[in-house]
Short mmCIF file of N, CA and C and ligand atoms in Angstrom, two decimals:
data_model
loop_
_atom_site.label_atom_id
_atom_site.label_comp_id
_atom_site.label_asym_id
_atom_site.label_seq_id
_atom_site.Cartn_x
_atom_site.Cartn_y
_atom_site.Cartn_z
N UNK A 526 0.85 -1.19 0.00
CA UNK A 526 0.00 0.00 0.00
C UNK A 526 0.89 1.25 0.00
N UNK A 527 0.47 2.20 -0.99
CA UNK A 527 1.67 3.57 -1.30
C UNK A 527 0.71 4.12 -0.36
N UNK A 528 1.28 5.38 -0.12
CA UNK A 528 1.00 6.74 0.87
C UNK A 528 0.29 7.70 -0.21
N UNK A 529 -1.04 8.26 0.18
CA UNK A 529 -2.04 8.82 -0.61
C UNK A 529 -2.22 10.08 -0.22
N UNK A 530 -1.61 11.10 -0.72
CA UNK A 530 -2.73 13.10 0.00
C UNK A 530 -3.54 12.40 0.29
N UNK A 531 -3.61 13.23 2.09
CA UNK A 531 -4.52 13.11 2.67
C UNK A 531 -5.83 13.63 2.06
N UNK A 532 -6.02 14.34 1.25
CA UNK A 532 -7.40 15.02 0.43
C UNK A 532 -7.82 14.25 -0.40
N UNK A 533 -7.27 12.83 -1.01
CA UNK A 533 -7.52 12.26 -2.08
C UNK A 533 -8.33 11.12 -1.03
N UNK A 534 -7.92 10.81 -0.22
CA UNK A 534 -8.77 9.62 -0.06
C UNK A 534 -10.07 9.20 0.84
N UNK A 535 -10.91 8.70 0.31
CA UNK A 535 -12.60 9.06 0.86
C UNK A 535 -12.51 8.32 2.10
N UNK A 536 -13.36 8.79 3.08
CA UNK A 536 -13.80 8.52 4.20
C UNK A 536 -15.18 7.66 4.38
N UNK A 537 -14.78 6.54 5.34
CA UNK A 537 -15.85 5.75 5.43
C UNK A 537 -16.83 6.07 6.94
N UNK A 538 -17.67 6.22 6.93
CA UNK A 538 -18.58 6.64 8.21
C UNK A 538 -19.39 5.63 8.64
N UNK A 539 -19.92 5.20 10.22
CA UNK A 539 -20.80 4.36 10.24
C UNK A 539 -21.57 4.98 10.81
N UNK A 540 -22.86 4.73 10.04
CA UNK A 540 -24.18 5.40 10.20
C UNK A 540 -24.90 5.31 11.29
N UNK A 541 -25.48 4.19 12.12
CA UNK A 541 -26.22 4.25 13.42
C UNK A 541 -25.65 2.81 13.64
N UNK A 542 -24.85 3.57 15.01
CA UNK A 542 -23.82 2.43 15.98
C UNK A 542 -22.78 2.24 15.59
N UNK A 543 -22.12 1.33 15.74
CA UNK A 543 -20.92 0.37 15.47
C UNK A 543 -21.12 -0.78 15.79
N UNK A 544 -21.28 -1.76 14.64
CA UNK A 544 -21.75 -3.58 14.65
C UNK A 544 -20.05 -3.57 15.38
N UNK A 545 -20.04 -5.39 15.12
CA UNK A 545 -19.14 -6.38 15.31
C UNK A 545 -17.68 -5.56 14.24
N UNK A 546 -18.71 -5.57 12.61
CA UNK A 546 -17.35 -5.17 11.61
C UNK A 546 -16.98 -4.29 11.82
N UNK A 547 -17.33 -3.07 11.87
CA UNK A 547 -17.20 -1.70 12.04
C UNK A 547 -16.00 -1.90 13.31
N UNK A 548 -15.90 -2.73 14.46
CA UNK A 548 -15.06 -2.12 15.53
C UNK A 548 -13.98 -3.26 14.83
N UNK A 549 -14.25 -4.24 14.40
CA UNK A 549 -13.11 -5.42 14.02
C UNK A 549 -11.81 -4.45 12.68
N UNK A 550 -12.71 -3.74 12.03
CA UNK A 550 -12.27 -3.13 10.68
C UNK A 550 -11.19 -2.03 11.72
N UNK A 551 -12.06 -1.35 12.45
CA UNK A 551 -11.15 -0.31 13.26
C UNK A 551 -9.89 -1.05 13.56
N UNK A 552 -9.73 -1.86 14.60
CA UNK A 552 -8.77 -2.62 15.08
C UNK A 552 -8.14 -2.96 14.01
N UNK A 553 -8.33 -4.06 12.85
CA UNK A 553 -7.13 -4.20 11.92
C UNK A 553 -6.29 -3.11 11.69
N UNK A 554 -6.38 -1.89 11.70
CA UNK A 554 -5.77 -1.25 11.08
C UNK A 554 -4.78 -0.81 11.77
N UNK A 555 -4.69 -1.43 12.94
CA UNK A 555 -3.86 -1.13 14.00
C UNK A 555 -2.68 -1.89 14.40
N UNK A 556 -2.28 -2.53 13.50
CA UNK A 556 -0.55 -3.32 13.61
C UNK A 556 -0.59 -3.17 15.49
N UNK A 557 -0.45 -4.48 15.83
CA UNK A 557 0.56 -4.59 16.95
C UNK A 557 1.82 -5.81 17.04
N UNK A 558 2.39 -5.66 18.86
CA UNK A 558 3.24 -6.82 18.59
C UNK A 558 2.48 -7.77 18.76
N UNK A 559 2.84 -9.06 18.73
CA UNK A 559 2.08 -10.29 19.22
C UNK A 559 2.79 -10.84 20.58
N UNK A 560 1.94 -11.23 21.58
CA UNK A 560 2.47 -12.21 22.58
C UNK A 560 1.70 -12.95 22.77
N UNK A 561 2.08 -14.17 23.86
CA UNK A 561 1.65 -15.57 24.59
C UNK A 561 1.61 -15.20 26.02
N UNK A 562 0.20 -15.10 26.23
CA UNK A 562 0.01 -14.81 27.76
C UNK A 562 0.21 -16.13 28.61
N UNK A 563 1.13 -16.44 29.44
CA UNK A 563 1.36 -17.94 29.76
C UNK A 563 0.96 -17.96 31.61
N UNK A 564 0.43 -19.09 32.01
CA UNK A 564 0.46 -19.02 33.32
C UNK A 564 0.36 -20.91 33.37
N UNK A 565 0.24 -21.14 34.63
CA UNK A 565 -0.16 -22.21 35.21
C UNK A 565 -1.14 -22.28 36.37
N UNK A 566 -1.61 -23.83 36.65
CA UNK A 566 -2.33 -24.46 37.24
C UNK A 566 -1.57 -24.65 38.92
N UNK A 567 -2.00 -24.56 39.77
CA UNK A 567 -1.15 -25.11 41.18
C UNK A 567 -0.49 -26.22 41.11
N UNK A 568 -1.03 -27.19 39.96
CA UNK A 568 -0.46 -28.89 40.09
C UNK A 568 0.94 -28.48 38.56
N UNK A 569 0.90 -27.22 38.52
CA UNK A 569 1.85 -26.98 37.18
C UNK A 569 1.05 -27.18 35.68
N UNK A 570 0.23 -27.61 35.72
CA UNK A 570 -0.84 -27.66 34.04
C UNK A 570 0.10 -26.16 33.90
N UNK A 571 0.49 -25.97 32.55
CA UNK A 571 0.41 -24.38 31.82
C UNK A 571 -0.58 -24.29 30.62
N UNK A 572 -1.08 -22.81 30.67
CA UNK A 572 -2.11 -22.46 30.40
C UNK A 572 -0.73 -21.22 29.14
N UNK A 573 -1.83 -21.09 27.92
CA UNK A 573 -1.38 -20.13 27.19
C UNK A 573 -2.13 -19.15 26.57
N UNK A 574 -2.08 -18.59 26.22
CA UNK A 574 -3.17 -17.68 24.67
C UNK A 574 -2.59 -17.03 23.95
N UNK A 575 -2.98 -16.77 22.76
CA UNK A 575 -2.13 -15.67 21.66
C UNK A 575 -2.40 -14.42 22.35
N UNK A 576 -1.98 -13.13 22.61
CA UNK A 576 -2.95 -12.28 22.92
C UNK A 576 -2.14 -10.97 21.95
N UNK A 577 -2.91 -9.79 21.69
CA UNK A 577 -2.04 -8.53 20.99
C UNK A 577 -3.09 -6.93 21.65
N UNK A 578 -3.96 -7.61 22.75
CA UNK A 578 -4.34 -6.31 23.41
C UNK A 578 -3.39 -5.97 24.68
N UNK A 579 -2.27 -6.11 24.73
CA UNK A 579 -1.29 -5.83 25.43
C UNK A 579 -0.50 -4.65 25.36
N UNK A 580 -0.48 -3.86 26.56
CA UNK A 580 0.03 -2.47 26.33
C UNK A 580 0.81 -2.02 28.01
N UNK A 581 1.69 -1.45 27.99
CA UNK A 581 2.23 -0.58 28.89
C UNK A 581 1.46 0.05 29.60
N UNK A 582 1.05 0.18 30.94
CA UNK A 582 0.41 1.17 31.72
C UNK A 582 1.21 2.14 32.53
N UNK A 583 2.05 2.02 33.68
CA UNK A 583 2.68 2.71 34.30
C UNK A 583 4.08 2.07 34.70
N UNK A 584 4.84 3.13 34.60
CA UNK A 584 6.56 2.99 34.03
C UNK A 584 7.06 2.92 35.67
N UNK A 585 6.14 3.30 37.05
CA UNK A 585 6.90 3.37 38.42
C UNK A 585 5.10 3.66 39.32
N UNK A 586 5.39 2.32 39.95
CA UNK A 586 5.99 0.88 39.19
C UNK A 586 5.71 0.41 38.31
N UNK A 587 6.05 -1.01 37.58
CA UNK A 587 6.11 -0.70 36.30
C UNK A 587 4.98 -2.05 35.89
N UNK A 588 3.95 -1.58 35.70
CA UNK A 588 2.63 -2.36 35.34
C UNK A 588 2.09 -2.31 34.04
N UNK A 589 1.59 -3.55 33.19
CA UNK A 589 1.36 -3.61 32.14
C UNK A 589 -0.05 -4.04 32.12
N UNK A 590 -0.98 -4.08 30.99
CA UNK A 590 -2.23 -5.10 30.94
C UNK A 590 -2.71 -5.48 29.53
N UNK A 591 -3.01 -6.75 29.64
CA UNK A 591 -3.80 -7.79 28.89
C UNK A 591 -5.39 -7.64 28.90
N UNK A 592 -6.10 -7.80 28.45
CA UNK A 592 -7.55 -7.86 27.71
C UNK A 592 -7.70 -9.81 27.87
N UNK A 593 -8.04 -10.08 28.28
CA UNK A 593 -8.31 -11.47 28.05
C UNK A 593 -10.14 -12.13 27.89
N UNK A 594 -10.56 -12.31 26.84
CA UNK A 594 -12.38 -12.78 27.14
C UNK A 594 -12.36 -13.60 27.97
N UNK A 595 -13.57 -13.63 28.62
CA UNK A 595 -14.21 -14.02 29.81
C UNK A 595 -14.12 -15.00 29.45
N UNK A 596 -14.62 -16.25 28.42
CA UNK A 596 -14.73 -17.46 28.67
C UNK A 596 -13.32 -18.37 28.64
N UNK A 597 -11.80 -17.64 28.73
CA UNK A 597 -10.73 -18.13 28.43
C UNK A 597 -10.21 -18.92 29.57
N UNK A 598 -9.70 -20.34 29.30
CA UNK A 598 -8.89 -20.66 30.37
C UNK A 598 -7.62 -20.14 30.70
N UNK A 599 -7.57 -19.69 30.20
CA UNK A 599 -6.06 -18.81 30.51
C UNK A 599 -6.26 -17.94 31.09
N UNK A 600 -7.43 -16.93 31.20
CA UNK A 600 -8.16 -16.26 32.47
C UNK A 600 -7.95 -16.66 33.48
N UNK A 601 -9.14 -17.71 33.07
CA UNK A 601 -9.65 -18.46 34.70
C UNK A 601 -8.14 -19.01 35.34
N UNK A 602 -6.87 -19.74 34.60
CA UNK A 602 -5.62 -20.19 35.27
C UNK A 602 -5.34 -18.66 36.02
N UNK A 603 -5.27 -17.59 35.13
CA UNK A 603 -4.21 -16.42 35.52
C UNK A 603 -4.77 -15.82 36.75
N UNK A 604 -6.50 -15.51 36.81
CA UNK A 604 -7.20 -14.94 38.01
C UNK A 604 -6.43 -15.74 39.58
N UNK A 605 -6.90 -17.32 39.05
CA UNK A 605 -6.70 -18.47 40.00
C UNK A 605 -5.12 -18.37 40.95
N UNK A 606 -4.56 -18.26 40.02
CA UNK A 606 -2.86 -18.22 40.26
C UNK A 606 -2.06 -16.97 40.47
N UNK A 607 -2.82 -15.97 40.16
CA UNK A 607 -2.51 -14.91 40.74
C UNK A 607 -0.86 -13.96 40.00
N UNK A 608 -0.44 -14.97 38.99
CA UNK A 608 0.53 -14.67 38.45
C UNK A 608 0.40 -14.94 36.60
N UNK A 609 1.20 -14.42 35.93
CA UNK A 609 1.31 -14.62 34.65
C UNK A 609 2.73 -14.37 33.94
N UNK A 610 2.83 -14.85 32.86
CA UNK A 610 4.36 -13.95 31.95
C UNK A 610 3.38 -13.63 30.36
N UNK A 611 3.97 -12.66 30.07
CA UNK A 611 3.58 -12.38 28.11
C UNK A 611 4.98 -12.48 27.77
N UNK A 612 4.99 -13.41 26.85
CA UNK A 612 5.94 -13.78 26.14
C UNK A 612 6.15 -12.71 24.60
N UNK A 613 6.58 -12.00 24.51
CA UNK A 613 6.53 -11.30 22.91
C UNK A 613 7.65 -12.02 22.13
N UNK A 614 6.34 -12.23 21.11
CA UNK A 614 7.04 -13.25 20.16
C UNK A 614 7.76 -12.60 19.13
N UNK A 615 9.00 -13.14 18.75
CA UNK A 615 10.01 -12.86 17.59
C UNK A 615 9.48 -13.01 16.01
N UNK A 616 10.19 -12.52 14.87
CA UNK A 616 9.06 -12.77 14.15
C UNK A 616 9.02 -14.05 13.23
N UNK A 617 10.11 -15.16 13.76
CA UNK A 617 9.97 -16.38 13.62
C UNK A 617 9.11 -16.98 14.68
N UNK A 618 8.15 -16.40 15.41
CA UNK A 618 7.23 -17.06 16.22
C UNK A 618 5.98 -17.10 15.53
N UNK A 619 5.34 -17.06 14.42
CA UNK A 619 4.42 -16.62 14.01
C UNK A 619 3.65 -18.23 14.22
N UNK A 620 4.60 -19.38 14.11
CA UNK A 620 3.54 -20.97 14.59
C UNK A 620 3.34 -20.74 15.31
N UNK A 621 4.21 -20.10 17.03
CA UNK A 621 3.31 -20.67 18.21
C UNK A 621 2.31 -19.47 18.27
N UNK A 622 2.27 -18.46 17.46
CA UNK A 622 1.10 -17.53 17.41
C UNK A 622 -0.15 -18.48 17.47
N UNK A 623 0.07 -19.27 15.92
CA UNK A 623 -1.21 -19.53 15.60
C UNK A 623 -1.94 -20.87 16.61
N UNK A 624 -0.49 -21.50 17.24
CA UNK A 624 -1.14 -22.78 17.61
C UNK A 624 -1.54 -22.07 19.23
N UNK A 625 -1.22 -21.24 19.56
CA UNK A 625 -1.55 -20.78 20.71
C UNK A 625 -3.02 -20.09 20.75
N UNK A 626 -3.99 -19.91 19.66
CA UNK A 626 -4.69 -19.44 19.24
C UNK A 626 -5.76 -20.20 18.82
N UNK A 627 -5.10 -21.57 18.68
CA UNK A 627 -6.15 -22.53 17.96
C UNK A 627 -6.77 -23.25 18.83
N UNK A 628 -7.49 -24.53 18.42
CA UNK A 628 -7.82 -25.95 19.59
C UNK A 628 -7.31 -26.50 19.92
N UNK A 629 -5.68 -26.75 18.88
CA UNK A 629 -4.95 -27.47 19.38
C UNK A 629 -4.88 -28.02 21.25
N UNK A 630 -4.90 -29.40 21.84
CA UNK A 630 -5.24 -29.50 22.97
C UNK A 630 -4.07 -29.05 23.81
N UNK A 631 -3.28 -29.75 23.46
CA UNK A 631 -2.02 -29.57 24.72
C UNK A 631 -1.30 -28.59 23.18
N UNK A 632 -1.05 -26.84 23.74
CA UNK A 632 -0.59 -26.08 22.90
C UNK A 632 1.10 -26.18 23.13
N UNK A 633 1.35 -26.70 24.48
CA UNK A 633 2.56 -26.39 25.15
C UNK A 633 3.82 -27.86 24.38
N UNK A 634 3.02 -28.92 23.74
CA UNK A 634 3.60 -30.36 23.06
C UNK A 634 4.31 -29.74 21.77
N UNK A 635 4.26 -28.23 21.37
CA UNK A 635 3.96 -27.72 20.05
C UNK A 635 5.02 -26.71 19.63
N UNK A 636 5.52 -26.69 20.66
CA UNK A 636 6.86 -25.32 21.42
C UNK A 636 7.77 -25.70 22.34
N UNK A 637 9.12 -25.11 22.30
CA UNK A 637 9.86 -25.57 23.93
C UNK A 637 9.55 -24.64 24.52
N UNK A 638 9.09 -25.06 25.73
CA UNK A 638 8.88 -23.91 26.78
C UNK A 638 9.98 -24.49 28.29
N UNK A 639 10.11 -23.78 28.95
CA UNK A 639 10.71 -24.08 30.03
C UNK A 639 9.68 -22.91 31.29
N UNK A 640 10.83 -23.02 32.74
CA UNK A 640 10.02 -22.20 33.79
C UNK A 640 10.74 -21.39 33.93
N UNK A 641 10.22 -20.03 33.97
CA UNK A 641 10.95 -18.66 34.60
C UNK A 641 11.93 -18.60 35.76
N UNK A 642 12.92 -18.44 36.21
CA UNK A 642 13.58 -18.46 36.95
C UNK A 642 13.52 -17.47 37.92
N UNK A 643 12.22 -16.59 38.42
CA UNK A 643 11.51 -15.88 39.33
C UNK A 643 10.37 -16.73 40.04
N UNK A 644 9.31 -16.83 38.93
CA UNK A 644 7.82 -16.78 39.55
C UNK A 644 7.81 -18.62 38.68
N UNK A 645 9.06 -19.17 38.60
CA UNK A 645 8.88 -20.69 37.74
C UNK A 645 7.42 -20.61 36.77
N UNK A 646 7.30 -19.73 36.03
CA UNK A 646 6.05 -19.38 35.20
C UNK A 646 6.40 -20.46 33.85
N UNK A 647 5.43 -21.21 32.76
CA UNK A 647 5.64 -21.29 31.47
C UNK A 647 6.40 -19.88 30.95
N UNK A 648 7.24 -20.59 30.20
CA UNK A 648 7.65 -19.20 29.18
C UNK A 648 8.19 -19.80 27.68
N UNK A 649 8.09 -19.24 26.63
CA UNK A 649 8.65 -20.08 25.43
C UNK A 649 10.01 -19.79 24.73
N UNK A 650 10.66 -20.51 25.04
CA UNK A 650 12.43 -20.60 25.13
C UNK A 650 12.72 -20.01 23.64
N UNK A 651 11.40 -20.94 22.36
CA UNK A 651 12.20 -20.48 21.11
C UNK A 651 11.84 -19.10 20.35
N UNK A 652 10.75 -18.77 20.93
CA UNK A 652 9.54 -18.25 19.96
C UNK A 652 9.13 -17.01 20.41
N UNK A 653 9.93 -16.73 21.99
CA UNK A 653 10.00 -15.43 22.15
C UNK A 653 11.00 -14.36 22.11
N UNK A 654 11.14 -13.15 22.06
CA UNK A 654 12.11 -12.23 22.37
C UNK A 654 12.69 -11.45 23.67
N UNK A 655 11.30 -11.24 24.40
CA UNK A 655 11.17 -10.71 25.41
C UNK A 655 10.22 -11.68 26.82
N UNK A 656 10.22 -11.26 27.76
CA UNK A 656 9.24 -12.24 28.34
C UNK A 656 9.44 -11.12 30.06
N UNK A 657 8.08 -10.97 30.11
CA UNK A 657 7.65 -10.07 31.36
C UNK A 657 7.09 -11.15 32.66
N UNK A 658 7.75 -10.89 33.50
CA UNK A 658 6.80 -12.14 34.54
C UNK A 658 6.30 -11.23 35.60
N UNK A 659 4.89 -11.22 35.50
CA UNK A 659 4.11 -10.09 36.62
C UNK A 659 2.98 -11.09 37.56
N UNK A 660 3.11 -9.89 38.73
CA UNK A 660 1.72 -10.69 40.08
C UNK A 660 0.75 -9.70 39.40
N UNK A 661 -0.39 -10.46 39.08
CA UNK A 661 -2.05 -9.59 38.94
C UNK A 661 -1.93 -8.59 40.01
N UNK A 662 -2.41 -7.46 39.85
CA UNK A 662 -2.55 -6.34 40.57
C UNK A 662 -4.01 -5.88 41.16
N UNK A 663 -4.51 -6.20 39.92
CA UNK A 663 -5.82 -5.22 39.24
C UNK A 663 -6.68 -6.50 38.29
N UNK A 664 -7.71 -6.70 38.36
CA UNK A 664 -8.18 -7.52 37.10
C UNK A 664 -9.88 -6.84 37.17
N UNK A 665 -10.75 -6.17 35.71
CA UNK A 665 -11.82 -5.47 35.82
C UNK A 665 -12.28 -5.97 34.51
N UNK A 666 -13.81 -5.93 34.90
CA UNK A 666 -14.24 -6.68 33.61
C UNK A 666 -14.58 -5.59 33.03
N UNK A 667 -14.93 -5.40 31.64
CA UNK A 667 -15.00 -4.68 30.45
C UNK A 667 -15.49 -5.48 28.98
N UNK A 668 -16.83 -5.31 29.15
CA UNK A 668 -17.58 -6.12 28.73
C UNK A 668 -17.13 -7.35 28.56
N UNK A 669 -17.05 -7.88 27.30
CA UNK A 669 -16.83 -9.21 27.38
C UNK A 669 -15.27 -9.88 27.16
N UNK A 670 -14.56 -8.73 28.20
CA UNK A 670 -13.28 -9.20 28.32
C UNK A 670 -13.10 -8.62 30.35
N UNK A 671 -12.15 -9.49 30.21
CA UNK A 671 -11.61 -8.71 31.48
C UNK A 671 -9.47 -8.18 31.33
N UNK A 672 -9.80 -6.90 31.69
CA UNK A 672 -8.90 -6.01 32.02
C UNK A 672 -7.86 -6.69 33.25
N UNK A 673 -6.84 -7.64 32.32
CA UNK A 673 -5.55 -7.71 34.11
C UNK A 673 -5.02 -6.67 33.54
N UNK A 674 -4.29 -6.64 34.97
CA UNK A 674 -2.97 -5.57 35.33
C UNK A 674 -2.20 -6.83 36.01
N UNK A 675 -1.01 -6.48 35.41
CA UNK A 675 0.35 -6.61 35.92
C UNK A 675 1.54 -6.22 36.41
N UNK A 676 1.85 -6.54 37.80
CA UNK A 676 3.05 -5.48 38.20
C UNK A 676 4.02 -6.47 37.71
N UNK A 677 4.89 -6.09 36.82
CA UNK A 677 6.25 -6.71 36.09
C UNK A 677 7.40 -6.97 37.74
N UNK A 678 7.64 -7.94 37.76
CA UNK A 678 8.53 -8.16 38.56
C UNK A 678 9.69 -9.08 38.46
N UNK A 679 9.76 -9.29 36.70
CA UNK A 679 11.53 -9.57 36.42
C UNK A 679 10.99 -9.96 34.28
N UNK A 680 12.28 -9.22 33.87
CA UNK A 680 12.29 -9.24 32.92
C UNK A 680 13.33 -10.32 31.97
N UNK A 681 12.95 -10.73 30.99
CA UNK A 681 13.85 -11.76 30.19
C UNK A 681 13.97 -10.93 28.68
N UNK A 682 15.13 -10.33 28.28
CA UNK A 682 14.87 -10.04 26.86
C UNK A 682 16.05 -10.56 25.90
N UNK A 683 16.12 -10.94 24.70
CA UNK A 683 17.13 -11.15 23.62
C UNK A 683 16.89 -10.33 22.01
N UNK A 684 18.20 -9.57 21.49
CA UNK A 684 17.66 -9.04 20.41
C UNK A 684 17.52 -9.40 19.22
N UNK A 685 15.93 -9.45 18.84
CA UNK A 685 15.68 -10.16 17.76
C UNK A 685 14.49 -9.51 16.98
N UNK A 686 13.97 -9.70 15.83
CA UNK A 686 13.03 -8.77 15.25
C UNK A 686 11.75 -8.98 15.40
N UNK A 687 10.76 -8.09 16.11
CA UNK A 687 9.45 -8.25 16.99
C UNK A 687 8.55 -9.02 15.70
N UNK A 688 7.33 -9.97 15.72
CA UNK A 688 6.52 -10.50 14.97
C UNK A 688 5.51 -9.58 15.27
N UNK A 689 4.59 -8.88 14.25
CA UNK A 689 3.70 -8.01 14.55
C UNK A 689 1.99 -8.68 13.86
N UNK A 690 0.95 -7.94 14.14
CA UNK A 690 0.05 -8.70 13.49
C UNK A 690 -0.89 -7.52 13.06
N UNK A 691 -1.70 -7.51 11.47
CA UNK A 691 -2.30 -6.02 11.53
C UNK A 691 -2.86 -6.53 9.88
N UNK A 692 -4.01 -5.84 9.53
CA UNK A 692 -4.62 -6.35 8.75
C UNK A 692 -5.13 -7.82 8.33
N UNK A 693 -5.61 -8.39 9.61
CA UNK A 693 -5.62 -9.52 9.10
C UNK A 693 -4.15 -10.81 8.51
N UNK A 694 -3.47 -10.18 8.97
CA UNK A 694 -2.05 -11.25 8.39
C UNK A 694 -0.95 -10.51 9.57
N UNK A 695 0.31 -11.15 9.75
CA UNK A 695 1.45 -11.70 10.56
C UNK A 695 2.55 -11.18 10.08
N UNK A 696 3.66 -10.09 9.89
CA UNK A 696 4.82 -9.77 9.60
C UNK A 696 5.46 -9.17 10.40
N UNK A 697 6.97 -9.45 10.05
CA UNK A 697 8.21 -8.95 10.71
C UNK A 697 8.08 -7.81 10.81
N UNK A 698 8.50 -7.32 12.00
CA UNK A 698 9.10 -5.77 12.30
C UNK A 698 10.03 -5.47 11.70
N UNK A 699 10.01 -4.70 10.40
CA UNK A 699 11.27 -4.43 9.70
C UNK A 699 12.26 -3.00 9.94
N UNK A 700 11.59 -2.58 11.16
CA UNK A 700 12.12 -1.20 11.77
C UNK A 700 12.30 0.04 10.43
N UNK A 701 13.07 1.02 11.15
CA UNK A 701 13.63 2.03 10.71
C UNK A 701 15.02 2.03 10.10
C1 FMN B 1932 -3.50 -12.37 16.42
C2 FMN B 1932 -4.42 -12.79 17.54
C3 FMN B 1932 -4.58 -11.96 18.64
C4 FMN B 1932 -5.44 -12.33 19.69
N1 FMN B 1932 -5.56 -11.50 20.77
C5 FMN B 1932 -6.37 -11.85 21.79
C6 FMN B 1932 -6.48 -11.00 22.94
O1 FMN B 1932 -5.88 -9.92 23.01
N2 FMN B 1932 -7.28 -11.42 23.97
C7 FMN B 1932 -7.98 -12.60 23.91
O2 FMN B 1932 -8.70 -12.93 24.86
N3 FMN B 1932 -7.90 -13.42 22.82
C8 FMN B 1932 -7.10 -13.07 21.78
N4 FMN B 1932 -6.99 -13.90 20.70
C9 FMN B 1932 -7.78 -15.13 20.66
C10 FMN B 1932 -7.20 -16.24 21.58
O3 FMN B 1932 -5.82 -16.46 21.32
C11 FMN B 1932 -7.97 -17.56 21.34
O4 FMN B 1932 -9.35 -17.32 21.51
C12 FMN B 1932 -7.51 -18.69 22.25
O5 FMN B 1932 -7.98 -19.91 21.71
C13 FMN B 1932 -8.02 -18.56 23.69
O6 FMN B 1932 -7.47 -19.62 24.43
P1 FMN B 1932 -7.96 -20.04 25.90
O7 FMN B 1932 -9.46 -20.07 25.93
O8 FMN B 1932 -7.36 -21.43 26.10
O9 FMN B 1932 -7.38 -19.07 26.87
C14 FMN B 1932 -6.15 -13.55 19.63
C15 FMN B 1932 -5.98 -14.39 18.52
C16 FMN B 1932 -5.13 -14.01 17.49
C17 FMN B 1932 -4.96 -14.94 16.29
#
């Protein structure tokens, strides 16, 4: 897609409300990174999800939050357990994107993962770049998601090129 004067190109409006498409169409257009929200079970089960409503909240101290829908087990593990990691995936992670995303049953048979060496959390050894391990702070529902917060309390990073996701499709961060 080339870059268009802003005067040349028509504007789309939605007339009474905003359906399902209208907010889905908004959001594509919004490139983010991708991560794997990972937690576990008390008996150790790990729990995963693709997630990309993940954002920075406050830098001191330093708290982040996830969007997760209500009917997710990866919720219900993360509420339960009181802890989580987001794994941000590299942009050779784009499989455990998808299998983290899918039905696949056991997502974790599909990836190496190992345990955090803080909070012993799932984390994915190949497929991430970065990896945040936070205690729930805050968790608020918002319609049919619920709002965690995370206070970050040890960081894992290696430099490698972020996997992003935006229009409907999966590409490398090709920077500046
Ligand atoms: C690119 C992408 C981004 C996603 N982001 C989110 C998200 O931010 N929050 C969410 O709850 N689900 C998100 N999903 C959907 C979940 O990954 C998917 O529903 C998953 O199967 C839920 O797993 P669970 O029920 O085992 O937790 C996303 C899926 C994809 C493909």
């Amino acid at each position: 897609m080339t870059e268009t004067a802003t005067s040349e190109v028509e504007w789309t409006t939605t007339r009474s409300g905003v359906g399902d498409t209208d907010f889905r169409e908004l959001m594509n257009v919004f490139p983010s990174g991708v991560t794997v929200v990972t937690t576990q079970d008390p008996d150790g089960t790990p729990h995963g999800l693709t997630c990309t409503s993940m954002c920075s909240v406050s830098l001191r101290p330093p708290i982040l939050l996830a969007c997760l829908h209500n009917h997710s087990q990866t919720l219900a593990s993360v509420l339960r357990q009181g802890t989580f990691a987001v794994n941000l995936l590299h942009a050779g992670g784009r499989r455990a994107a998808e299998v983290f995303a899918s039905a696949v049953r056991d997502r974790f048979a599909a990836v190496h993962w190992d345990r955090t060496p803080r909070r012993g959390l799932p984390w994915l050894t190949s497929d991430a770049h970065a990896v945040a391990e936070c205690d729930v702070v805050e968790a608020t529902v918002a319609g049919d998601h619920v709002v965690v917060f995370g206070q970050v309390d040890g960081v894992l990073t290696r430099p490698q090129n972020p996997l992003m996701y935006g229009l409907r499709s999966y590409a490398a961060w090709t920077g500046a």
